[in-house]
Amino acid sequence: MKRLSVTYKKSLRHPKASEEERRIFQQKIEGYEREAASSFTLMKAALRTIYYARMAMRQWVNAPMA
């Protein structure tokens, strides 16, 4: 083909690519991301609760005795 100066355009898609497998993979990734986001939100709420509980305990401990 080089001797004849004939060129061809390469395919833009991978020959073994599967749209169905790609869609399943993307759904799994989205599920993992949602799970991670909900876990992170739960962790933030727990840490916030612990923080406020510790602050309340400090105020109670440092309160003047009557």
Coordinates of C-alpha atoms in Angstrom, one line a residue:
M1 CA 0.0 0.0 0.0
K2 CA 2.9 2.4 0.7
R3 CA 4.3 1.8 -2.8
L4 CA 1.0 2.8 -4.3
S5 CA 0.7 5.8 -1.9
V6 CA -2.6 4.5 -0.7
T7 CA -3.6 5.6 2.8
Y8 CA -6.5 4.7 4.9
K9 CA -8.2 6.2 7.9
K10 CA -7.9 4.4 11.2
S11 CA -11.0 3.5 13.0
L12 CA -12.0 5.8 15.9
R13 CA -13.4 2.9 17.9
H14 CA -11.7 0.0 19.5
P15 CA -12.6 -3.2 17.6
K16 CA -13.4 -5.1 20.9
A17 CA -15.3 -2.4 22.6
S18 CA -18.8 -3.3 23.9
E19 CA -21.4 -0.7 24.6
E20 CA -23.3 -3.0 26.9
E21 CA -20.2 -3.7 29.1
R22 CA -19.3 0.0 29.2
R23 CA -22.8 0.9 30.4
I24 CA -22.7 -1.8 33.1
F25 CA -19.3 -0.5 34.2
Q26 CA -20.5 3.1 34.4
Q27 CA -23.5 2.1 36.4
K28 CA -21.3 0.3 38.9
I29 CA -19.0 3.3 39.2
E30 CA -22.0 5.6 39.8
G31 CA -23.3 3.2 42.5
Y32 CA -19.9 3.3 44.3
E33 CA -19.8 7.1 44.1
R34 CA -23.4 7.4 45.6
E35 CA -22.4 5.0 48.3
A36 CA -19.3 6.9 49.1
A37 CA -21.1 10.2 49.2
S38 CA -23.8 8.9 51.6
S39 CA -21.1 7.4 53.9
F40 CA -19.2 10.7 53.9
T41 CA -22.4 12.6 54.8
L42 CA -23.0 10.1 57.6
M43 CA -19.5 10.4 58.9
K44 CA -19.7 14.2 58.9
A45 CA -22.9 14.1 60.9
A46 CA -21.4 11.8 63.4
L47 CA -18.3 13.9 63.8
R48 CA -20.4 17.0 64.2
T49 CA -22.5 15.3 66.9
I50 CA -19.3 14.3 68.8
Y51 CA -17.9 17.8 68.5
Y52 CA -21.1 19.4 70.0
A53 CA -21.3 16.7 72.8
R54 CA -17.7 17.4 73.8
M55 CA -18.3 21.2 73.8
A56 CA -21.4 20.7 76.0
M57 CA -19.4 18.5 78.4
R58 CA -16.7 21.2 78.7
Q59 CA -19.2 23.8 79.5
W60 CA -20.8 21.5 82.1
V61 CA -17.4 20.7 83.7
N62 CA -16.3 24.3 83.7
A63 CA -19.6 25.6 85.0
P64 CA -19.3 27.2 88.5
M65 CA -20.7 25.1 91.3
A66 CA -23.6 26.6 93.2

